[in-house]
XYZ file of C-alpha atoms in Angstrom:
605
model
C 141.746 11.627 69.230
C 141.821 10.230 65.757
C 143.901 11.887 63.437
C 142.259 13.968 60.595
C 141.793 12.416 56.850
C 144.091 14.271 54.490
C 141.974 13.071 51.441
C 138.972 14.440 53.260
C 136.337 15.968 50.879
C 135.842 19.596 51.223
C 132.784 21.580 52.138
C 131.336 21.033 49.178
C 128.932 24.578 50.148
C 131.754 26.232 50.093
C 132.900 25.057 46.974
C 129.720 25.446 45.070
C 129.194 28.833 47.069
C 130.359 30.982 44.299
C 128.775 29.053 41.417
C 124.772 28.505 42.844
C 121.964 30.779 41.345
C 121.277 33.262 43.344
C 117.429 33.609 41.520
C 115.054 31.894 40.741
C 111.801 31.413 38.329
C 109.135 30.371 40.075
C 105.761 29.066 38.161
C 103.147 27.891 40.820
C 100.164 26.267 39.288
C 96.656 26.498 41.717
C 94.284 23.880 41.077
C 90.665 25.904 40.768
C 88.422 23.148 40.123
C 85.141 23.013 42.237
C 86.632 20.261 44.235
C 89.265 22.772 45.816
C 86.628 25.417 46.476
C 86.805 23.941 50.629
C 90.680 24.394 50.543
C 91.179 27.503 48.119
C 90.916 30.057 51.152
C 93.746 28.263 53.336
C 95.667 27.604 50.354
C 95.511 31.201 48.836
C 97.045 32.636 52.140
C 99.684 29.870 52.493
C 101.318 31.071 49.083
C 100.300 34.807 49.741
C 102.937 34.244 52.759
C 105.037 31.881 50.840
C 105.377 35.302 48.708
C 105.577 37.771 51.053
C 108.467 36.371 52.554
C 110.340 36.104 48.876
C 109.848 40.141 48.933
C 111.996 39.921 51.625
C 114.586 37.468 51.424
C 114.604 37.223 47.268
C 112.916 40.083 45.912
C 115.144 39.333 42.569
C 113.024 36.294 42.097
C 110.367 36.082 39.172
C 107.172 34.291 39.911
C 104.090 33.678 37.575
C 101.193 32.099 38.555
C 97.822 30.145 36.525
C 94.710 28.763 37.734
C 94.168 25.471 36.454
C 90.430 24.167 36.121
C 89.334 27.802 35.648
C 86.498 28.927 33.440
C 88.224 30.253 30.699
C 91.113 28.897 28.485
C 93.827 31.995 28.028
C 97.537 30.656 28.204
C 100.668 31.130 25.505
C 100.616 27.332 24.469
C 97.032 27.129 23.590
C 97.517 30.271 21.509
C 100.301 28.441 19.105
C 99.446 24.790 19.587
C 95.584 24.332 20.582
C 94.334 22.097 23.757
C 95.410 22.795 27.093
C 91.915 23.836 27.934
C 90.650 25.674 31.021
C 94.375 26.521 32.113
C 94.489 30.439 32.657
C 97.621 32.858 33.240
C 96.910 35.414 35.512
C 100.479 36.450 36.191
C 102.843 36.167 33.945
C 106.812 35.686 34.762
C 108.034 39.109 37.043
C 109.349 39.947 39.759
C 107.545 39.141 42.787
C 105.930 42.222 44.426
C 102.627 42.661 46.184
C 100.492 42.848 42.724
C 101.258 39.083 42.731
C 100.222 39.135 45.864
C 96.737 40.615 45.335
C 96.298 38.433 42.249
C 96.732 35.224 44.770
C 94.443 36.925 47.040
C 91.541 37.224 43.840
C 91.424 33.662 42.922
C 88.242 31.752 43.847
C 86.737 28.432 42.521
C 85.120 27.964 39.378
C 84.019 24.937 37.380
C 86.140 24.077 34.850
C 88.315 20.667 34.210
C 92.134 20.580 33.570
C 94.760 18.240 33.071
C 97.485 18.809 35.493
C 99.817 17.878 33.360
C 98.984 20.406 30.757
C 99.203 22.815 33.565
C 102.695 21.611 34.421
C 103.863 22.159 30.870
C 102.512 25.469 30.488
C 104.489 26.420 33.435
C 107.431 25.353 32.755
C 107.021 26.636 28.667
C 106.619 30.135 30.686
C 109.720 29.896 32.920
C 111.914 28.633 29.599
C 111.291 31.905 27.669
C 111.466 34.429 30.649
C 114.784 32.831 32.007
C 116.514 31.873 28.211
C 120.542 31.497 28.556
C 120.337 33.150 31.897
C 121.881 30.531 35.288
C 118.373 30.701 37.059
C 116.731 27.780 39.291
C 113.848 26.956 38.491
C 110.768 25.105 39.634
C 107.396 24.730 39.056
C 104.722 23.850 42.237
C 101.803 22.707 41.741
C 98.746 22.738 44.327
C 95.924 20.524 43.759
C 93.768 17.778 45.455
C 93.502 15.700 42.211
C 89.969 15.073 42.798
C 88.664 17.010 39.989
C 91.548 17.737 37.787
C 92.983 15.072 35.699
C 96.346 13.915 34.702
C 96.164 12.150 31.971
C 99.295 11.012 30.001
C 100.484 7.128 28.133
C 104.428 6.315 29.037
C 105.866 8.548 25.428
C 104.185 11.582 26.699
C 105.502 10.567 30.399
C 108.790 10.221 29.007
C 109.084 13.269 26.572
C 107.697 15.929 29.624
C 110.081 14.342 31.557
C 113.124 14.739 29.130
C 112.214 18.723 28.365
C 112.069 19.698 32.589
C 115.180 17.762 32.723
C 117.208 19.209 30.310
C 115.907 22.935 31.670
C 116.804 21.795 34.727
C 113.375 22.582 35.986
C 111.958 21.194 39.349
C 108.594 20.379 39.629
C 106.915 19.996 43.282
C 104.155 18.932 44.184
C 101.473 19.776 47.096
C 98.505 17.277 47.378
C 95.315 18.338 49.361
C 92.514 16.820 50.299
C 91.690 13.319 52.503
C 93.798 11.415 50.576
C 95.144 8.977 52.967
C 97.126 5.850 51.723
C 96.721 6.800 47.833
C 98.952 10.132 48.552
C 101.708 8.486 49.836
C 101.434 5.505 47.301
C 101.874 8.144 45.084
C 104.673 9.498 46.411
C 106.662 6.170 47.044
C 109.151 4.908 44.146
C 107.393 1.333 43.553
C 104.061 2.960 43.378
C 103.572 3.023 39.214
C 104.000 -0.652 39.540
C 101.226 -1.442 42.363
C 97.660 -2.576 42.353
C 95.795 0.219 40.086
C 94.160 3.173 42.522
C 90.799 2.929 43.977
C 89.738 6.429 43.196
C 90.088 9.206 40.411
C 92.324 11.446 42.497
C 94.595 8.416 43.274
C 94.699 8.170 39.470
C 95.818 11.762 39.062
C 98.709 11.057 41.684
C 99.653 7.540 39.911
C 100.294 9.592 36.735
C 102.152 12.474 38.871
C 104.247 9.579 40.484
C 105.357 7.940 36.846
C 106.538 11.765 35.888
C 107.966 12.137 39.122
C 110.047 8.591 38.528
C 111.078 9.337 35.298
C 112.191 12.660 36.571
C 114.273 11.093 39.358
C 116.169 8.961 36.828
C 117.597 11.750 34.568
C 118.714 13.756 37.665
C 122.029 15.048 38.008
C 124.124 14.773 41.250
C 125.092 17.996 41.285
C 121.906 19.240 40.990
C 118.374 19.698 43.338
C 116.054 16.697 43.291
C 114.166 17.228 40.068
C 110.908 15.705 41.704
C 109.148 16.571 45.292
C 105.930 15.436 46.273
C 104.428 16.595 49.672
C 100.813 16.462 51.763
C 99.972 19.822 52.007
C 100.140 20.256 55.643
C 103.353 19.733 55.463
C 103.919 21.956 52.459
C 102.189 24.559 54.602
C 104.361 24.038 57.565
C 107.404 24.690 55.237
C 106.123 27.687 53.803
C 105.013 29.321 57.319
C 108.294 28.923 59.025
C 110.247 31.656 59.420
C 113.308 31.729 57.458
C 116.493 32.877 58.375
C 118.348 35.800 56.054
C 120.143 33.401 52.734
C 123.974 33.755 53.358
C 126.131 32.810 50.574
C 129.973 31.906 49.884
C 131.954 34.466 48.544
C 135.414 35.192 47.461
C 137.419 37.079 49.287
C 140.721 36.558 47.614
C 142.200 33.614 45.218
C 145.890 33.540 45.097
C 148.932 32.279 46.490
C 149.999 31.305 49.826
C 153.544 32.815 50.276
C 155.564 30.022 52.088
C 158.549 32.213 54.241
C 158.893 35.050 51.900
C 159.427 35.708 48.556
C 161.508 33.016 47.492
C 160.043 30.108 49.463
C 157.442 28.547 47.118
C 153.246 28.952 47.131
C 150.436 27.276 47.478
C 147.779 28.139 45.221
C 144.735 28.913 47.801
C 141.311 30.341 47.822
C 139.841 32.508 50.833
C 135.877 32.165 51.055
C 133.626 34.418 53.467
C 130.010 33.889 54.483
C 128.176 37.341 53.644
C 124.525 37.805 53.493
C 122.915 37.235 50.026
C 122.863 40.214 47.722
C 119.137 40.002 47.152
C 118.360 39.276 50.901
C 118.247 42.613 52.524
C 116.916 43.969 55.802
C 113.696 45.652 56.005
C 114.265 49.810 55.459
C 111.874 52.151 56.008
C 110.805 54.709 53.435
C 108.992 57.968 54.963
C 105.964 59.063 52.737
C 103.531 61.753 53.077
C 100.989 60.690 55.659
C 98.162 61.825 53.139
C 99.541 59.230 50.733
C 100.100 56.900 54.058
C 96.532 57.463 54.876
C 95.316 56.545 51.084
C 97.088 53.936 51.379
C 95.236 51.926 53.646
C 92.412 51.807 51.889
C 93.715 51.980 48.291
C 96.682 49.875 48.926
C 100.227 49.912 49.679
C 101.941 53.426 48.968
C 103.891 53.520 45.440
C 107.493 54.039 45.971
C 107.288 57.095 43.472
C 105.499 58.565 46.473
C 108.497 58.182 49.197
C 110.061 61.110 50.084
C 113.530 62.085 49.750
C 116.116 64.014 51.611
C 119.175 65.967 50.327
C 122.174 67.141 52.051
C 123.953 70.274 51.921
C 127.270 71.465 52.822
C 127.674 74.928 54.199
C 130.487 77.148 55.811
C 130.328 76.949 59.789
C 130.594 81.008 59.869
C 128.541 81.567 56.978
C 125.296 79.404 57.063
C 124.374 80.809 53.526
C 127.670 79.820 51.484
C 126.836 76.014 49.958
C 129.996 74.359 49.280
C 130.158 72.025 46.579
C 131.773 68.336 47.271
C 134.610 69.116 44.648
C 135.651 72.679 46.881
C 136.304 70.227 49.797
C 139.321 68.817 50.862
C 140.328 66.558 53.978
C 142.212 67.434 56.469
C 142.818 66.431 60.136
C 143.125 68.137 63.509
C 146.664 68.423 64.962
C 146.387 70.625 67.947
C 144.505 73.685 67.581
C 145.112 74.043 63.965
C 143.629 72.183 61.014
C 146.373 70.338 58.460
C 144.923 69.874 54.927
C 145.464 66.429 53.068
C 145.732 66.804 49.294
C 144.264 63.917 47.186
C 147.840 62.293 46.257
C 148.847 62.299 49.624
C 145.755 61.170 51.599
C 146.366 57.929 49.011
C 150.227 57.314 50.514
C 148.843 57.838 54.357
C 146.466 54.624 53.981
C 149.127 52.348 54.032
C 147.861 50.340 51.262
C 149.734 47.333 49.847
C 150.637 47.488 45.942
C 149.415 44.347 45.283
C 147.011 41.512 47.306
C 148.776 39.396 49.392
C 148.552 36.417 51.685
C 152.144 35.156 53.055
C 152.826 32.711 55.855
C 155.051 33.958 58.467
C 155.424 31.385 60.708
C 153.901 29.145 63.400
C 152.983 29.626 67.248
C 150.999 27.281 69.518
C 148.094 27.425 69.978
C 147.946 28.583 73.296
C 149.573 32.045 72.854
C 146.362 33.220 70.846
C 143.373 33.521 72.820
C 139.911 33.289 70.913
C 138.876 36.073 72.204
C 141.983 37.946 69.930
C 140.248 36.836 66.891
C 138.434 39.869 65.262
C 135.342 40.114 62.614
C 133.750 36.591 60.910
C 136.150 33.556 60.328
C 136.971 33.160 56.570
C 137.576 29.964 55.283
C 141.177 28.358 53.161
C 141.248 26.205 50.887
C 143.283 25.018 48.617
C 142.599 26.018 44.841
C 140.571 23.387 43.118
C 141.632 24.562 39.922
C 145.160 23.215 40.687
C 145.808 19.875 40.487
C 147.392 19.005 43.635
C 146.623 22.390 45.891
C 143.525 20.818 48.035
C 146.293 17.946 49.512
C 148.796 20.181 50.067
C 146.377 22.353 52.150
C 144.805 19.244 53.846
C 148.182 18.134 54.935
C 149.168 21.673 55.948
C 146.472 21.464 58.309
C 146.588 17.835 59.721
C 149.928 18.597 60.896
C 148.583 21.838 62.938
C 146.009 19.840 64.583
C 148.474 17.604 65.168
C 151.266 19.578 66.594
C 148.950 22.201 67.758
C 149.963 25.089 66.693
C 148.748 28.184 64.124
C 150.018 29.919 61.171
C 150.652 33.603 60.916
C 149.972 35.254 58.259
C 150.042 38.944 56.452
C 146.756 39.288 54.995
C 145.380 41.863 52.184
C 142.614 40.712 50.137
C 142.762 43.067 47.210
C 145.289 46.098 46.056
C 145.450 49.297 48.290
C 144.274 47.927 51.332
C 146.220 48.138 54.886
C 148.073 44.536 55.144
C 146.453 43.006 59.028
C 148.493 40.116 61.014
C 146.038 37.216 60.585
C 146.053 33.967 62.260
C 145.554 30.393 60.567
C 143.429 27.548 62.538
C 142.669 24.029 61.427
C 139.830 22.637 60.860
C 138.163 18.872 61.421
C 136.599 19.718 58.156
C 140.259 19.702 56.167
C 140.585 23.642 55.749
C 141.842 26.625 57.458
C 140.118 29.249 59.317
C 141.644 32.917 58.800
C 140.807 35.090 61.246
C 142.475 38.966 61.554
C 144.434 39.643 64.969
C 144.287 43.286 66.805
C 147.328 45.114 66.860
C 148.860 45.803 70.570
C 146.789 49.037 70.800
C 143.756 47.372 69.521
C 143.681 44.943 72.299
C 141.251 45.589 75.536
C 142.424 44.536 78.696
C 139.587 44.794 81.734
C 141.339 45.861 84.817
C 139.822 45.483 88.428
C 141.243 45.629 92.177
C 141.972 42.583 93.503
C 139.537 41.106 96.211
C 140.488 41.588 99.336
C 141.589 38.722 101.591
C 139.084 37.643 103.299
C 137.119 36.806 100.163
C 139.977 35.328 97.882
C 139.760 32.128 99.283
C 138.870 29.191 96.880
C 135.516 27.445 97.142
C 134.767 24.708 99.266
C 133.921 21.555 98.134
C 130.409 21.824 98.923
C 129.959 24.867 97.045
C 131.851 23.352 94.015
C 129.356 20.161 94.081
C 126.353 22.183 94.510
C 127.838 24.466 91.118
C 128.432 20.920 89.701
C 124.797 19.641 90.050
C 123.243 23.159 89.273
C 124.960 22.671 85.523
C 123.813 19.013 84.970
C 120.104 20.246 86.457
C 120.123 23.219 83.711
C 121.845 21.067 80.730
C 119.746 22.053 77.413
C 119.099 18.566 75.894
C 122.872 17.708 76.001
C 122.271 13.573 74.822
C 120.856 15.576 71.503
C 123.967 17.462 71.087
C 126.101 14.146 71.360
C 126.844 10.869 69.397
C 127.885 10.714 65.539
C 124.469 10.534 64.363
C 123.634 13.925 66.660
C 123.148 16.344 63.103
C 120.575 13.725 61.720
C 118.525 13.358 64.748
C 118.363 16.906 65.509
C 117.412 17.420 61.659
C 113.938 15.071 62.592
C 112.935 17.665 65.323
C 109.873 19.792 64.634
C 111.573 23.644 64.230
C 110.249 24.713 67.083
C 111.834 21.381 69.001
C 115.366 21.936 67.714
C 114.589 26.161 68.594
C 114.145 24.372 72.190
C 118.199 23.181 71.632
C 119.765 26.849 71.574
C 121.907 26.255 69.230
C 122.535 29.501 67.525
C 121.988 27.922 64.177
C 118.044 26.731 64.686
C 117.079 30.459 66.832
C 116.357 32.716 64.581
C 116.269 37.081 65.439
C 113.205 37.793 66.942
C 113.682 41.126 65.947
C 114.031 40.619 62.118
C 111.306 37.801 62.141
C 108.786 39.854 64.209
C 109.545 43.186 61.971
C 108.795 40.802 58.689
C 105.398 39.198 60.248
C 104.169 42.721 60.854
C 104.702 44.270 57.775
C 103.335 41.193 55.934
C 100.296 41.595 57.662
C 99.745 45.003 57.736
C 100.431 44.468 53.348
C 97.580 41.723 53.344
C 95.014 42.643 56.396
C 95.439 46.574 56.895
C 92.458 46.644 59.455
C 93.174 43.793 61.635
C 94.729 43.722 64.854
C 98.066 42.390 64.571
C 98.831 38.673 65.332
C 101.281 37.291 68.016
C 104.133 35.802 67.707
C 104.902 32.416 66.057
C 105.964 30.067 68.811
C 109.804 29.406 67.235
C 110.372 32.883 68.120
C 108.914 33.058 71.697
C 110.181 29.586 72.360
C 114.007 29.768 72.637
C 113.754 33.421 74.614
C 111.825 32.106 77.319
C 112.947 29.535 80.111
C 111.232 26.248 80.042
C 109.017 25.921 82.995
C 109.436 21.873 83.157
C 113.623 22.215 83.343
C 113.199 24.643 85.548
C 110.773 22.949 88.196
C 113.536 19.890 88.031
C 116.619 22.296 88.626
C 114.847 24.042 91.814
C 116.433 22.080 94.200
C 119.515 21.825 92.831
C 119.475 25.879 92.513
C 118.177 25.979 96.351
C 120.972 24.064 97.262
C 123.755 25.923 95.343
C 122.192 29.049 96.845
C 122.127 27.993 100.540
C 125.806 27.055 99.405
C 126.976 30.105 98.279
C 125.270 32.673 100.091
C 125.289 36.292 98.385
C 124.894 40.105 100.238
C 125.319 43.840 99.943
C 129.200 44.198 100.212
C 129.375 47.612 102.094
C 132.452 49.740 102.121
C 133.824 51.087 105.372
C 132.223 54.823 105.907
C 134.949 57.854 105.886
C 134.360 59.702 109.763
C 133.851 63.032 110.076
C 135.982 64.036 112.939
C 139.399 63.236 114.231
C 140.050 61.902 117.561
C 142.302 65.253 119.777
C 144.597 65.140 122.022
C 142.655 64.535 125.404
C 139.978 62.798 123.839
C 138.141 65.666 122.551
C 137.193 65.747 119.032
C 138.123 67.873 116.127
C 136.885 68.761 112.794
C 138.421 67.520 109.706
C 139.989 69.804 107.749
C 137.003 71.438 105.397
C 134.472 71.329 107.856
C 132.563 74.340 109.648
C 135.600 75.834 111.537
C 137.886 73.606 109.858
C 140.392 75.946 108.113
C 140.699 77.355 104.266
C 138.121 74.846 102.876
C 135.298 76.117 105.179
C 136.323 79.732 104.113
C 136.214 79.010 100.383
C 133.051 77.275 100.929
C 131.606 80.372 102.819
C 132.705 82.572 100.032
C 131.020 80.766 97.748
């Protein structure tokens, strides 16, 4: 096994965790030129769902939305500045919700000719005055086929644009419609501003999209997203239509020293990380409103939330229903016997048990085999060392080379913040250089299953032909296991269609059918309130279902493990009625009809 790198770099997720922006300013720019008038319908619902499943995931986001090519000129830019003709906002920056919704569901084709640059800019003019100072991504998408629309722009005007998304750290991404063929991916490929000049006007359009896109890609910042993506639209629309899993984040759950054997034995300064679900990705709740304003609703719309109905909750004496109590008159207390022992406020404080201060000290070391997995309670937090002192990352990476190594764990008392009950917590290393904290149970927290043993005549070990039919069963039924293995596994499972790597089982490509189905019917009951609602995608049937081709290889490897190990009823000896007598005649058992006191107390009854 080779030994793990102690200057290995750390997650960097988990360092940037903390520091990403959790919203984002979105400015998408449609393309309503005549030309688009085949795709507008398809394209219309692709962002209507692109939008509907930001209500759910990150309802904090803002989104605007203009029509470019449309009729009428009526945007903030023209206004102060003049030009930027036939570019119309009719959304501007908010919070997404379903009036955005319905405005993407109004546009149709008209006639008018825009520069899609122009377009761009007015976007991204919009997102710079609704965001300001505030740490927002941002990004502006633009659909279009290019056919109509122009983009028309000399290598100072390239280069200025260029500078101002760049240094607002906006991304602009692109979807291109339309048979384009060859002249869409020219477009799209670094060397293409350079090549033979395009063949039509739309290839024109994405020359001068490519140029931006180049310049864009050259003032990028590592530690930021691409600044420039270009994509056909059917694979834009594939992106957009997948399901998407509820946004976790990193956060802290406690930065502070590692206490090295008590209070005198030195620290390393660490930080503790969780994975939590993002605070503006939330599950779907249900609001009850009055079923007249339900039953307006489906024609009208979707029911205001002024109209939801709330409940309140009272507190009463048990023998006197009509005495309210008011949550200040209350007091706890807890059962001891028959009698009831009330808790004042100072002293229900001492009976938690609460540390003074956070804490996190090493106790000691075990190995690894006195701590069962199945000990390890709640989600795994992650330690690392504190990147804010010089030195602490290597002293954590070495701390946990050496417990690969020797194979053993820390132990640790754990308290992430003042007044909370201190919890024995166990410390495992990583491959990836950091720690895994995990809280132990207590002796009476632990659950130990207890059964009788089998009896002898079935506690014998399996025979070899019952172990070799088990063995070939498991290679019959293996999931894919050549895509699970190899260095380069991660990237070629990454080229699998979703539904393909779904096919995998690994719990980080199957999504909850539950949560996904629940979001694709209220989404369409939001947009289509008559129609019948539509089945489920395929990545959510997929990985639920056995796959009938795996299955018709294993059969006769599972025929032959079941011939092998033959299974049956396992019936328990019946109790007899009588007793054998002296002289071979038979009595009755002791609560049977004649049988003594039991008979009589069954008569009585």
């Amino acid at each position: 096994r080779a030994p793990l790198p102690l200057a290995f770099p750390l997650d960097q997720a988990v360092r940037a965790g903390g520091k990403m922006a959790s919203k984002e300013a979105l400015f998408i720019a449609l393309d309503v030129s005549d030309s688009m008038r085949p795709h507008l319908d398809d394209v219309t619902g692709a962002v209507q769902r692109m939008l509907c499943d930001r209500i759910f995931h990150s309802k904090q986001d803002a989104v605007g939305l203009l029509k470019a090519g449309a009729d009428a000129t009526d945007n903030e830019v023209a206004l102060q500045m003049g030009g930027y003709d036939h570019i119309a906002v009719v959304g501007s920056m908010g919070p997404v919700g379903m009036k955005r919704i319905e405005n993407v569901g109004a546009i149709h084709a008209e006639s008018g000719r825009a520069d899609l640059i122009d377009a761009v800019v007015v976007a991204a003019d919009a997102i710079a005055r609704y965001v300001r100072k505030n740490k927002w991504s941002k990004r502006v998408l633009l659909v279009s086929d290019g056919a109509t629309s122009r983009a028309d722009l000399d290598e100072e005007q390239v280069a200025d644009i260029a500078s101002q998304l760049a240094d607002n750290d906006i991304v602009l991404e692109v979807a291109a419609l339309g048979p384009l063929g060859e002249e869409v991916r020219a477009a799209r490929a670094p060397s293409s501003a350079a090549g033979p000049p395009p063949q039509s006007e739309a290839g024109e359009t994405w020359a001068a999209l490519a140029r931006l896109g180049a310049r864009l890609d050259a003032l990028g910042k590592p530690d930021k997203p691409k600044p420039f993506v270009a994509r056909e639209w059917s694979e834009a629309k594939r992106v957009w239509s997948e399901p998407r899993a509820k946004a976790t984040k990193s956060t802290a759950a406690y930065r502070g020293p590692l206490a090295l054997g008590g209070s005198g034995g030195g620290f390393l300064p660490v930080r503790v990380w969780r994975k939590v679900a993002a605070s503006n990705s939330a599950p779907v709740l249900f609001k009850s409103v009055t079923k007249t304003r339900a039953a307006a609703a489906a024609d009208d719309g979707a029911a205001a939330p002024s109209e939801s109905v709330k409940s309140e909750v009272q507190w009463v004496l048990k023998s006197d229903l009509d005495t309210q109590v008011r949550p200040d008159e209350m007091v706890a207390s807890y059962r001891y016997g028959r009698d009831v022992i009330p808790v004042a406020g100072a002293l229900e404080e001492k009976m938690r048990y609460g540390v003074p201060e956070k804490c996190l000290e090493l106790h000691g070391f075990v190995p690894r085999a006195s701590v069962p997995r199945h000990y390890l309670l709640g989600p795994s937090e992650v330690l690392v060392g504190d990147d804010a002192v010089a030195g602490a990352d290597k002293a954590v990476q070495a701390l946990c080379y050496v417990l690969d190594e020797e194979r053993l764990l820390g132990i640790a008392r754990y308290a992430r913040s003042k007044g909370l009950a201190p919890r024995l917590a166990v410390l495992w290393p990583s491959a990836s250089g950091c720690l895994h904290l995990n809280i132990l149970p207590f002796s009476d927290e632990v659950k130990a299953l207890q059964w009788p043993p089998l009896p002898p005549s079935l506690a014998a070990p399996p025979s070899a032909e019952q172990r070799a039919a088990a063995d070939a069963l498991v290679d019959a039924l293996d999931l894919d296991a050549a895509a699970w293995r190899g260095a380069d596994a991660e990237a070629r499972i990454s080229e699998l269609e979703p539904q393909a790597r779904a096919l995998l089982r690994r719990p980080k490509d199957v999504l909850n059918p539950q949560h996904a189905r629940l979001q694709q019917i209220v989404v369409h009951r939001a947009l289509h309130k008559s129609e019948a609602l539509p089945p489920p995608p395929p990545r959510l049937v997929a990985p639920l279902q056995p796959g009938e081709d795996l299955f018709t290889a294993a059969r006769p490897a599972a025929q032959r493990f079941a011939a092998a190990c033959p299974t049956g009823e396992l019936r328990k000896p019946g109790k007899r009625v009588f007793k054998e007598a002296a002289g071979g005649a038979k009595r009755p058992r002791a609560g049977e009809a004649g049988g003594g006191r039991t008979a009589q107390r069954l008569h009585r009854r």
